[in-house]
Amino acid sequence: DAKTTQPNSMESNEEEPVHLPCNHSTISGTDYIHWYRQLPSQGPEYVIHGLTSNVNNRMASLAIAEDRKSSTLILHRATLRDAAVYYCILNSHGGNNRKLIWGLGTSLAVNP
Amino acid sequence: DSGVTQTPKHLITATGQRVTLRCSPRSGDLSVYWYQQSLDQGLQFLIQYYNGEERAKGNILERFSAQQFPDLHSELNLSSLELGDSALYFCASSVDWSRGTEAFFGQGTRLTVV
């Protein structure tokens, strides 16, 4: 199974942009890149996903490298509510199945 | 609110016992996934169902089993419980497993085995 690698933790200041990196060097052509975040004692929350092109939504932007071996989640203006564990995940297709393959995530701290 | 409902929210039981966790997916979602999250750990994929059929198995113990019913709700059965089974158990659903669409998670069931 293709895996992802993320820094254990990152820190940001409120109202500043945050760039959360993810490496997925063994990604295959049919794997989607997903980002989720999880607040303490809550279920993971979908943030954004993409396949090849950069993606924007109301929560964040996803920049995908041309070779697709890495991606970056961009929070344009961090707020205190963005403090969470961010997971970069591959929605991986294998055989007749798709499944989400999770790493350990990046714990983002946001300073006021 | 993700639209995925898990019950119960909390469960405390003794070692050796059996419990059933329930998940109602979002309306229209055919895929259901079960995950286990131990303290300060990432999510471990257990099993996936699509429209009533098992599609993928992850690190699910033989003491654990699951099923998805015709109304698409799913149950995860945990038996012969051990202290190490204490964890958060999450259910997620998605509309179409084949197209890499996003999954929506419930709030989880916190299982404590004493």
Coordinates of N, CA and C in Angstrom, one line a residue:
Chain A
D1 N 0.8 -1.2 0.0 CA 0.0 0.0 0.0 C 0.9 1.2 0.0
A2 N 0.5 2.2 -0.8 CA 1.2 3.5 -0.8 C 1.0 4.2 0.5
K3 N 2.1 4.8 1.0 CA 2.0 5.5 2.3 C 2.4 7.0 2.1
T4 N 2.0 7.7 3.2 CA 2.3 9.1 3.2 C 3.2 9.4 4.4
T5 N 4.0 10.5 4.2 CA 4.9 11.0 5.3 C 4.7 12.4 5.6
Q6 N 4.5 12.8 6.8 CA 4.2 14.1 7.2 C 5.1 14.5 8.4
P7 N 5.4 15.8 8.6 CA 6.0 16.2 9.9 C 5.1 15.9 11.1
N8 N 5.7 15.6 12.2 CA 4.9 15.3 13.4 C 4.1 16.5 13.8
S9 N 4.8 17.7 13.8 CA 4.1 18.8 14.3 C 4.5 20.1 13.6
M10 N 3.7 21.1 13.6 CA 4.0 22.4 13.0 C 3.3 23.5 13.9
E11 N 3.8 24.7 13.8 CA 3.3 25.8 14.6 C 3.1 27.0 13.6
S12 N 2.0 27.7 13.9 CA 1.7 28.9 13.1 C 1.2 29.9 14.0
N13 N 1.2 31.2 13.5 CA 0.5 32.3 14.2 C -0.8 32.6 13.5
E14 N -1.7 33.0 14.4 CA -3.0 33.3 13.9 C -3.0 34.4 12.8
E15 N -3.8 34.1 11.8 CA -4.0 35.0 10.6 C -2.8 34.9 9.6
E16 N -1.9 34.0 9.8 CA -0.8 33.8 8.9 C -1.1 32.6 8.1
P17 N -0.6 32.5 6.8 CA -0.8 31.3 6.1 C 0.0 30.1 6.6
V18 N -0.5 28.9 6.4 CA 0.1 27.7 6.9 C 0.3 26.7 5.7
H19 N 1.5 26.2 5.5 CA 1.7 25.2 4.4 C 2.1 23.9 5.1
L20 N 1.2 22.9 4.9 CA 1.4 21.6 5.5 C 1.9 20.6 4.5
P21 N 3.1 20.1 4.5 CA 3.6 19.3 3.5 C 3.3 17.8 3.7
C22 N 3.3 17.1 2.6 CA 3.1 15.6 2.6 C 3.8 15.0 1.5
N23 N 4.6 13.9 1.8 CA 5.3 13.1 0.8 C 4.5 11.8 0.5
H24 N 4.4 11.5 -0.7 CA 3.7 10.2 -1.1 C 4.4 9.7 -2.3
S25 N 5.7 9.3 -2.1 CA 6.6 9.0 -3.3 C 6.1 7.7 -4.0
T26 N 5.4 6.8 -3.3 CA 5.0 5.6 -4.0 C 3.5 5.7 -4.5
I27 N 3.0 6.9 -4.7 CA 1.6 7.0 -5.2 C 1.5 6.4 -6.5
S28 N 0.3 5.8 -6.8 CA 0.1 5.3 -8.1 C -0.9 6.2 -8.9
G29 N -1.0 6.0 -10.2 CA -1.8 6.9 -11.0 C -3.2 7.1 -10.6
T30 N -3.8 6.1 -10.0 CA -5.2 6.2 -9.7 C -5.5 6.6 -8.2
D31 N -4.5 6.9 -7.5 CA -4.6 7.3 -6.1 C -5.0 8.7 -6.0
Y32 N -6.1 9.0 -5.2 CA -6.5 10.4 -4.9 C -5.8 10.8 -3.6
I33 N -5.4 12.1 -3.6 CA -4.8 12.6 -2.3 C -5.9 13.3 -1.6
H34 N -6.1 12.9 -0.3 CA -7.1 13.5 0.5 C -6.5 14.1 1.7
W35 N -7.1 15.1 2.2 CA -6.7 15.7 3.5 C -7.9 15.8 4.4
Y36 N -7.7 15.3 5.7 CA -8.7 15.4 6.7 C -8.0 16.0 7.9
R37 N -8.8 16.5 8.8 CA -8.3 17.0 10.1 C -9.2 16.5 11.2
Q38 N -8.5 16.4 12.4 CA -9.2 15.8 13.5 C -9.0 16.7 14.8
L39 N -10.0 17.2 15.3 CA -9.9 17.9 16.6 C -10.0 16.9 17.7
P40 N -9.5 17.2 18.9 CA -9.5 16.3 20.0 C -10.9 15.7 20.3
S41 N -11.0 14.4 20.4 CA -12.2 13.6 20.7 C -13.3 13.8 19.7
Q42 N -12.9 14.1 18.5 CA -13.9 14.2 17.4 C -13.5 13.3 16.3
G43 N -14.5 13.1 15.4 CA -14.2 12.3 14.2 C -13.4 13.2 13.2
P44 N -12.7 12.5 12.3 CA -12.0 13.3 11.3 C -13.0 14.0 10.4
E45 N -12.5 15.2 10.0 CA -13.3 16.1 9.1 C -12.7 16.2 7.8
Y46 N -13.4 16.0 6.7 CA -12.9 16.1 5.4 C -12.5 17.6 5.1
V47 N -11.3 17.8 4.5 CA -10.8 19.1 4.2 C -10.8 19.3 2.7
I48 N -10.1 18.5 1.9 CA -10.0 18.7 0.5 C -9.4 17.4 -0.1
H49 N -9.6 17.3 -1.4 CA -8.9 16.2 -2.1 C -8.7 16.5 -3.6
G50 N -7.7 15.8 -4.2 CA -7.4 16.1 -5.6 C -6.7 14.9 -6.2
L51 N -6.6 14.9 -7.5 CA -5.9 13.8 -8.2 C -4.6 14.3 -8.9
T52 N -4.7 15.3 -9.7 CA -3.6 15.8 -10.4 C -3.5 17.3 -10.3
S53 N -4.6 18.0 -10.5 CA -4.6 19.5 -10.5 C -4.7 20.0 -9.1
N54 N -4.2 21.3 -9.0 CA -4.4 22.0 -7.7 C -5.9 22.2 -7.5
V55 N -6.3 22.3 -6.2 CA -7.8 22.4 -5.9 C -7.9 23.5 -4.8
N56 N -9.0 24.2 -4.9 CA -9.4 25.2 -3.9 C -10.8 24.9 -3.4
N57 N -11.0 25.1 -2.2 CA -12.4 25.1 -1.6 C -12.4 26.1 -0.5
R58 N -13.6 26.2 0.1 CA -13.8 27.3 1.1 C -12.8 27.1 2.3
M59 N -12.4 25.9 2.5 CA -11.6 25.6 3.7 C -10.1 25.8 3.5
A60 N -9.6 25.4 2.3 CA -8.2 25.3 2.0 C -7.9 25.2 0.5
S61 N -6.6 25.2 0.2 CA -6.1 24.9 -1.1 C -5.2 23.7 -1.1
L62 N -5.2 22.9 -2.1 CA -4.3 21.8 -2.2 C -3.4 21.9 -3.4
A63 N -2.1 22.0 -3.2 CA -1.1 22.1 -4.3 C -0.5 20.7 -4.5
I64 N -0.6 20.2 -5.7 CA 0.0 18.8 -6.0 C 1.2 19.0 -6.9
A65 N 2.3 18.4 -6.5 CA 3.5 18.5 -7.3 C 3.2 17.8 -8.7
E66 N 4.0 18.3 -9.7 CA 3.8 17.8 -11.0 C 4.0 16.2 -11.1
D67 N 4.9 15.7 -10.4 CA 5.1 14.3 -10.4 C 4.2 13.5 -9.4
R68 N 3.4 14.3 -8.7 CA 2.4 13.8 -7.7 C 3.1 13.1 -6.5
K69 N 4.4 13.2 -6.3 CA 5.0 12.5 -5.2 C 4.9 13.3 -3.9
S70 N 4.4 14.5 -4.0 CA 4.2 15.3 -2.8 C 3.1 16.3 -3.0
S71 N 2.5 16.8 -1.9 CA 1.5 17.8 -2.0 C 1.5 18.7 -0.8
T72 N 0.9 19.8 -0.8 CA 0.9 20.8 0.3 C -0.5 21.3 0.5
L73 N -1.0 21.2 1.7 CA -2.3 21.8 2.1 C -2.0 23.2 2.6
I74 N -2.7 24.1 2.0 CA -2.5 25.5 2.4 C -3.7 26.1 3.1
L75 N -3.5 26.5 4.3 CA -4.6 27.3 5.0 C -4.2 28.7 4.8
H76 N -5.1 29.5 4.2 CA -4.6 30.8 3.8 C -4.5 31.8 5.0
R77 N -5.3 31.7 6.0 CA -5.2 32.5 7.2 C -5.6 31.6 8.4
A78 N -4.6 31.2 9.1 CA -4.9 30.3 10.2 C -5.7 31.0 11.3
T79 N -6.6 30.2 11.9 CA -7.4 30.7 13.0 C -7.2 29.7 14.2
L80 N -7.5 30.1 15.4 CA -7.4 29.2 16.5 C -8.2 27.9 16.3
R81 N -9.3 28.0 15.6 CA -10.1 26.8 15.3 C -9.4 25.8 14.4
D82 N -8.3 26.3 13.7 CA -7.6 25.3 12.8 C -6.6 24.4 13.5
A83 N -6.4 24.7 14.8 CA -5.5 23.8 15.6 C -6.1 22.4 15.6
A84 N -5.4 21.4 15.0 CA -5.9 20.1 14.9 C -4.8 19.2 14.4
V85 N -5.1 17.9 14.3 CA -4.2 17.0 13.6 C -4.6 16.9 12.2
Y86 N -3.7 17.1 11.2 CA -4.0 17.1 9.8 C -3.4 15.8 9.2
Y87 N -4.3 15.1 8.5 CA -3.9 13.8 7.9 C -3.9 14.0 6.4
C88 N -2.8 13.6 5.8 CA -2.7 13.4 4.4 C -2.9 12.0 4.1
I89 N -3.8 11.7 3.2 CA -4.2 10.3 3.0 C -4.3 10.0 1.5
L90 N -4.0 8.7 1.2 CA -4.2 8.3 -0.2 C -5.5 7.5 -0.2
N91 N -6.4 7.9 -1.1 CA -7.6 7.1 -1.4 C -7.1 6.1 -2.5
S92 N -6.7 5.0 -2.1 CA -6.0 4.1 -3.0 C -6.8 3.0 -3.6
H93 N -6.6 2.8 -4.9 CA -7.3 1.8 -5.6 C -6.4 0.6 -5.8
G94 N -6.9 -0.5 -5.3 CA -6.2 -1.8 -5.4 C -7.1 -2.9 -5.7
G95 N -6.9 -3.5 -6.8 CA -7.8 -4.6 -7.2 C -9.2 -4.0 -7.4
N96 N -10.2 -4.5 -6.7 CA -11.5 -4.1 -6.8 C -11.9 -3.1 -5.7
N97 N -11.0 -2.6 -5.0 CA -11.3 -1.9 -3.8 C -10.6 -0.5 -3.8
R98 N -11.3 0.4 -3.0 CA -10.6 1.6 -2.7 C -10.6 1.7 -1.2
K99 N -9.5 2.2 -0.6 CA -9.5 2.4 0.8 C -8.6 3.5 1.2
L100 N -8.9 4.1 2.3 CA -8.1 5.3 2.8 C -7.0 4.7 3.6
I101 N -5.8 5.1 3.3 CA -4.6 4.7 4.0 C -4.1 5.9 4.8
W102 N -4.1 5.7 6.1 CA -3.8 6.8 7.0 C -2.4 6.8 7.5
G103 N -1.7 8.0 7.7 CA -0.5 8.1 8.4 C -0.8 8.6 9.8
L104 N 0.2 9.2 10.4 CA 0.1 9.7 11.8 C -0.3 11.2 11.9
G105 N -0.2 11.8 10.7 CA -0.6 13.2 10.7 C 0.3 14.2 11.3
T106 N 0.0 15.5 11.0 CA 0.7 16.6 11.6 C -0.1 17.4 12.6
S107 N 0.4 17.5 13.8 CA -0.3 18.3 14.8 C 0.0 19.8 14.6
L108 N -1.0 20.5 14.3 CA -0.8 22.0 14.0 C -1.2 22.8 15.3
A109 N -0.3 23.5 15.8 CA -0.6 24.5 16.8 C -0.7 25.9 16.3
V110 N -1.7 26.6 16.7 CA -1.9 28.0 16.2 C -1.8 28.9 17.4
N111 N -0.8 29.8 17.3 CA -0.6 30.8 18.4 C -1.4 32.1 18.2
P112 N -2.0 32.6 19.2 CA -2.8 33.8 19.1 C -1.9 35.0 18.9
Chain B
D1 N -22.2 18.9 11.5 CA -22.8 17.5 11.5 C -22.5 16.8 10.2
S2 N -21.8 15.7 10.3 CA -21.4 15.0 9.1 C -22.5 14.2 8.4
G3 N -23.5 13.9 9.2 CA -24.6 13.1 8.7 C -24.4 11.6 9.0
V4 N -23.3 11.2 9.5 CA -23.0 9.9 9.9 C -23.3 9.7 11.4
T5 N -24.1 8.8 11.8 CA -24.5 8.6 13.2 C -24.0 7.3 13.8
Q6 N -23.3 7.5 14.9 CA -22.8 6.3 15.6 C -23.4 6.2 17.0
T7 N -23.7 5.0 17.3 CA -24.2 4.8 18.7 C -23.6 3.5 19.3
P8 N -23.4 3.4 20.6 CA -23.5 4.5 21.5 C -22.3 5.4 21.4
K9 N -22.3 6.5 22.1 CA -21.2 7.4 22.1 C -20.1 6.9 23.0
H10 N -20.5 6.3 24.1 CA -19.6 5.8 25.1 C -20.0 4.4 25.5
L11 N -19.1 3.5 25.8 CA -19.4 2.2 26.2 C -18.3 1.7 27.2
I12 N -18.7 1.3 28.3 CA -17.8 0.7 29.3 C -18.2 -0.7 29.5
T13 N -17.3 -1.7 29.4 CA -17.6 -3.1 29.6 C -16.4 -3.8 30.1
A14 N -16.6 -5.0 30.5 CA -15.6 -5.8 31.2 C -14.9 -6.7 30.2
T15 N -13.7 -7.1 30.5 CA -12.9 -8.1 29.7 C -13.7 -9.3 29.5
G16 N -13.6 -9.9 28.3 CA -14.3 -11.1 28.0 C -15.7 -10.9 27.4
Q17 N -16.2 -9.7 27.5 CA -17.6 -9.4 27.1 C -17.6 -9.2 25.6
R18 N -18.9 -9.0 25.1 CA -19.1 -8.8 23.6 C -19.9 -7.5 23.5
V19 N -19.6 -6.6 22.6 CA -20.4 -5.4 22.3 C -20.7 -5.3 20.8
T20 N -21.7 -4.5 20.6 CA -22.0 -4.1 19.2 C -22.1 -2.6 19.0
L21 N -21.3 -2.1 18.0 CA -21.3 -0.7 17.7 C -22.1 -0.5 16.4
R22 N -22.9 0.6 16.4 CA -23.8 0.7 15.3 C -23.4 2.0 14.5
C23 N -23.6 2.0 13.2 CA -23.3 3.1 12.4 C -24.4 3.3 11.3
S24 N -25.0 4.5 11.2 CA -25.9 4.8 10.2 C -25.2 5.8 9.2
P25 N -25.0 5.4 8.0 CA -24.3 6.3 7.0 C -25.1 7.5 6.6
R26 N -24.5 8.4 5.9 CA -25.2 9.5 5.3 C -26.2 9.0 4.3
S27 N -27.3 9.7 4.2 CA -28.3 9.3 3.2 C -27.7 9.2 1.8
G28 N -27.9 8.0 1.2 CA -27.4 7.9 -0.2 C -26.0 7.3 -0.3
D29 N -25.3 7.2 0.8 CA -23.9 6.7 0.8 C -24.0 5.2 0.9
L30 N -23.3 4.5 0.0 CA -23.3 3.0 -0.1 C -22.1 2.4 0.6
S31 N -21.1 3.2 0.7 CA -19.8 2.6 1.4 C -19.8 3.0 2.8
V32 N -19.4 2.0 3.6 CA -19.2 2.2 5.1 C -17.8 1.7 5.4
Y33 N -17.0 2.5 6.2 CA -15.7 2.1 6.6 C -15.7 2.1 8.1
W34 N -15.0 1.1 8.7 CA -14.8 1.1 10.2 C -13.3 1.3 10.5
Y35 N -13.0 2.2 11.5 CA -11.6 2.5 11.9 C -11.5 2.4 13.4
Q36 N -10.3 2.0 13.8 CA -10.0 2.0 15.3 C -8.9 3.0 15.5
Q37 N -9.1 3.8 16.6 CA -8.0 4.8 17.0 C -7.7 4.6 18.4
S38 N -6.5 4.1 18.7 CA -6.1 4.0 20.1 C -5.5 5.3 20.5
L39 N -5.2 5.4 21.8 CA -4.8 6.7 22.4 C -3.5 7.2 21.7
D40 N -3.6 8.4 21.2 CA -2.5 9.1 20.5 C -2.0 8.3 19.3
Q41 N -2.8 7.6 18.7 CA -2.4 6.8 17.5 C -3.2 7.3 16.3
G42 N -2.7 7.0 15.1 CA -3.5 7.3 13.9 C -4.7 6.3 13.8
L43 N -5.4 6.5 12.7 CA -6.6 5.6 12.5 C -6.1 4.3 11.8
Q44 N -6.6 3.2 12.3 CA -6.3 1.9 11.8 C -7.5 1.4 11.0
F45 N -7.4 1.2 9.8 CA -8.5 0.7 8.9 C -8.9 -0.7 9.4
L46 N -10.1 -1.0 9.6 CA -10.6 -2.3 10.0 C -11.2 -3.0 8.8
I47 N -12.3 -2.4 8.3 CA -13.1 -3.1 7.2 C -13.9 -2.2 6.5
Q48 N -14.3 -2.5 5.2 CA -15.1 -1.7 4.4 C -16.2 -2.5 3.8
Y49 N -17.4 -1.9 3.7 CA -18.5 -2.5 3.1 C -19.1 -1.6 2.0
Y50 N -19.6 -2.2 0.9 CA -20.2 -1.4 -0.1 C -21.5 -2.1 -0.5
N51 N -22.6 -1.4 -0.3 CA -23.9 -1.9 -0.6 C -24.2 -3.3 -0.1
G52 N -23.7 -3.6 1.1 CA -24.0 -4.9 1.8 C -22.9 -5.9 1.6
E53 N -21.9 -5.6 0.8 CA -20.9 -6.6 0.5 C -19.6 -6.1 1.1
E54 N -18.8 -7.1 1.7 CA -17.5 -6.7 2.2 C -16.6 -6.4 1.0
R55 N -15.8 -5.3 1.1 CA -15.0 -4.9 0.0 C -13.5 -5.0 0.3
A56 N -13.2 -4.6 1.5 CA -11.7 -4.6 1.9 C -11.6 -4.9 3.4
K57 N -10.5 -5.6 3.7 CA -10.3 -5.9 5.1 C -8.9 -5.3 5.5
G58 N -8.8 -4.7 6.6 CA -7.6 -4.2 7.1 C -7.1 -5.0 8.3
N59 N -6.7 -4.3 9.3 CA -6.1 -5.0 10.5 C -7.2 -5.4 11.5
I60 N -8.2 -6.1 11.0 CA -9.3 -6.5 11.9 C -9.0 -7.9 12.5
L61 N -9.2 -7.9 13.8 CA -8.9 -9.2 14.5 C -10.0 -10.2 14.3
E62 N -9.7 -11.5 14.5 CA -10.7 -12.5 14.3 C -11.8 -12.4 15.3
R63 N -11.6 -11.8 16.4 CA -12.6 -11.6 17.4 C -13.6 -10.5 17.0
F64 N -13.3 -9.8 16.0 CA -14.1 -8.7 15.5 C -14.8 -9.1 14.2
S65 N -16.0 -8.7 14.1 CA -16.7 -8.9 12.8 C -17.7 -7.8 12.5
A66 N -18.1 -7.6 11.3 CA -18.9 -6.5 10.9 C -19.9 -7.0 9.8
Q67 N -21.0 -6.2 9.7 CA -21.9 -6.5 8.5 C -22.6 -5.2 8.2
Q68 N -23.1 -5.1 7.0 CA -23.9 -4.0 6.5 C -25.2 -4.6 6.1
F69 N -26.2 -4.0 6.6 CA -27.6 -4.5 6.4 C -28.2 -3.9 5.1
P70 N -29.4 -4.5 4.7 CA -30.1 -3.9 3.5 C -30.4 -2.4 3.6
D71 N -30.7 -1.9 4.8 CA -30.9 -0.5 4.9 C -29.7 0.3 4.9
L72 N -28.5 -0.3 4.8 CA -27.2 0.3 4.7 C -26.5 0.6 6.0
H73 N -27.3 0.4 7.1 CA -26.6 0.7 8.4 C -25.6 -0.5 8.6
S74 N -24.6 -0.2 9.4 CA -23.6 -1.3 9.7 C -23.4 -1.5 11.2
E75 N -23.0 -2.6 11.5 CA -22.7 -3.0 12.9 C -21.3 -3.6 13.0
L76 N -20.5 -3.2 14.0 CA -19.2 -3.8 14.3 C -19.4 -4.5 15.6
N77 N -19.1 -5.8 15.6 CA -19.2 -6.7 16.7 C -17.8 -7.0 17.3
L78 N -17.6 -6.7 18.5 CA -16.3 -7.0 19.2 C -16.6 -8.0 20.3
S79 N -15.9 -9.1 20.2 CA -16.1 -10.2 21.3 C -14.8 -10.5 22.0
S80 N -15.0 -11.2 23.1 CA -13.9 -11.6 23.9 C -13.0 -10.5 24.2
L81 N -13.6 -9.4 24.6 CA -12.9 -8.1 24.7 C -11.7 -8.2 25.7
E82 N -10.6 -7.5 25.3 CA -9.4 -7.4 26.1 C -9.2 -5.9 26.4
L83 N -8.3 -5.7 27.4 CA -8.0 -4.3 27.8 C -7.5 -3.5 26.6
G84 N -6.7 -4.1 25.7 CA -6.1 -3.4 24.6 C -7.1 -3.0 23.5
D85 N -8.3 -3.5 23.6 CA -9.4 -3.1 22.7 C -10.0 -1.7 23.0
S86 N -9.6 -1.2 24.1 CA -10.1 0.1 24.5 C -9.6 1.1 23.5
A87 N -10.5 1.8 22.9 CA -10.1 2.8 21.8 C -11.4 3.5 21.3
L88 N -11.1 4.5 20.4 CA -12.2 5.1 19.7 C -12.5 4.3 18.4
Y89 N -13.7 4.1 18.2 CA -14.1 3.4 16.9 C -14.9 4.3 16.1
F90 N -14.4 4.5 14.9 CA -15.1 5.5 14.0 C -15.7 4.7 12.8
C91 N -16.8 5.2 12.4 CA -17.4 4.8 11.1 C -17.4 5.9 10.2
A92 N -17.2 5.6 8.9 CA -17.2 6.7 7.9 C -18.1 6.1 6.7
S93 N -18.7 7.1 6.0 CA -19.4 6.6 4.8 C -19.0 7.5 3.6
S94 N -19.1 7.0 2.4 CA -18.9 7.7 1.2 C -19.9 7.3 0.1
V95 N -20.1 8.1 -0.9 CA -21.1 7.9 -1.8 C -20.7 6.8 -2.9
D96 N -19.4 6.8 -3.3 CA -19.0 6.0 -4.4 C -17.6 5.6 -4.1
W97 N -17.3 4.4 -3.7 CA -16.0 4.0 -3.3 C -15.1 3.9 -4.6
S98 N -15.7 3.8 -5.7 CA -14.8 3.6 -6.9 C -14.2 4.9 -7.5
R99 N -14.7 6.0 -7.1 CA -14.3 7.3 -7.7 C -13.4 8.1 -6.7
G100 N -13.0 7.6 -5.6 CA -12.1 8.3 -4.8 C -12.8 9.5 -4.1
T101 N -14.1 9.4 -3.9 CA -14.8 10.6 -3.3 C -14.5 10.6 -1.8
E102 N -14.8 11.8 -1.2 CA -14.5 12.0 0.2 C -15.4 11.1 1.1
A103 N -14.9 10.9 2.3 CA -15.6 10.1 3.3 C -16.0 11.0 4.4
F104 N -17.1 10.8 5.0 CA -17.6 11.6 6.1 C -17.6 10.7 7.4
F105 N -17.1 11.2 8.5 CA -17.0 10.4 9.7 C -18.0 10.7 10.7
G106 N -18.4 9.7 11.5 CA -19.2 9.9 12.6 C -18.3 10.4 13.8
Q107 N -19.0 10.7 14.9 CA -18.3 11.2 16.1 C -17.6 10.1 16.9
G108 N -17.8 8.9 16.5 CA -17.1 7.8 17.2 C -17.8 7.2 18.4
T109 N -17.4 6.0 18.7 CA -17.8 5.3 19.9 C -16.5 5.1 20.7
R110 N -16.6 5.7 22.0 CA -15.4 5.4 22.8 C -15.7 4.2 23.7
L111 N -14.8 3.2 23.4 CA -15.0 1.9 24.1 C -13.9 1.8 25.2
T112 N -14.4 1.5 26.4 CA -13.4 1.3 27.5 C -13.7 -0.1 28.1
V113 N -12.6 -0.9 28.0 CA -12.7 -2.2 28.6 C -12.0 -2.2 29.9
V114 N -12.7 -2.7 31.0 CA -12.1 -2.6 32.3 C -11.9 -4.1 32.9

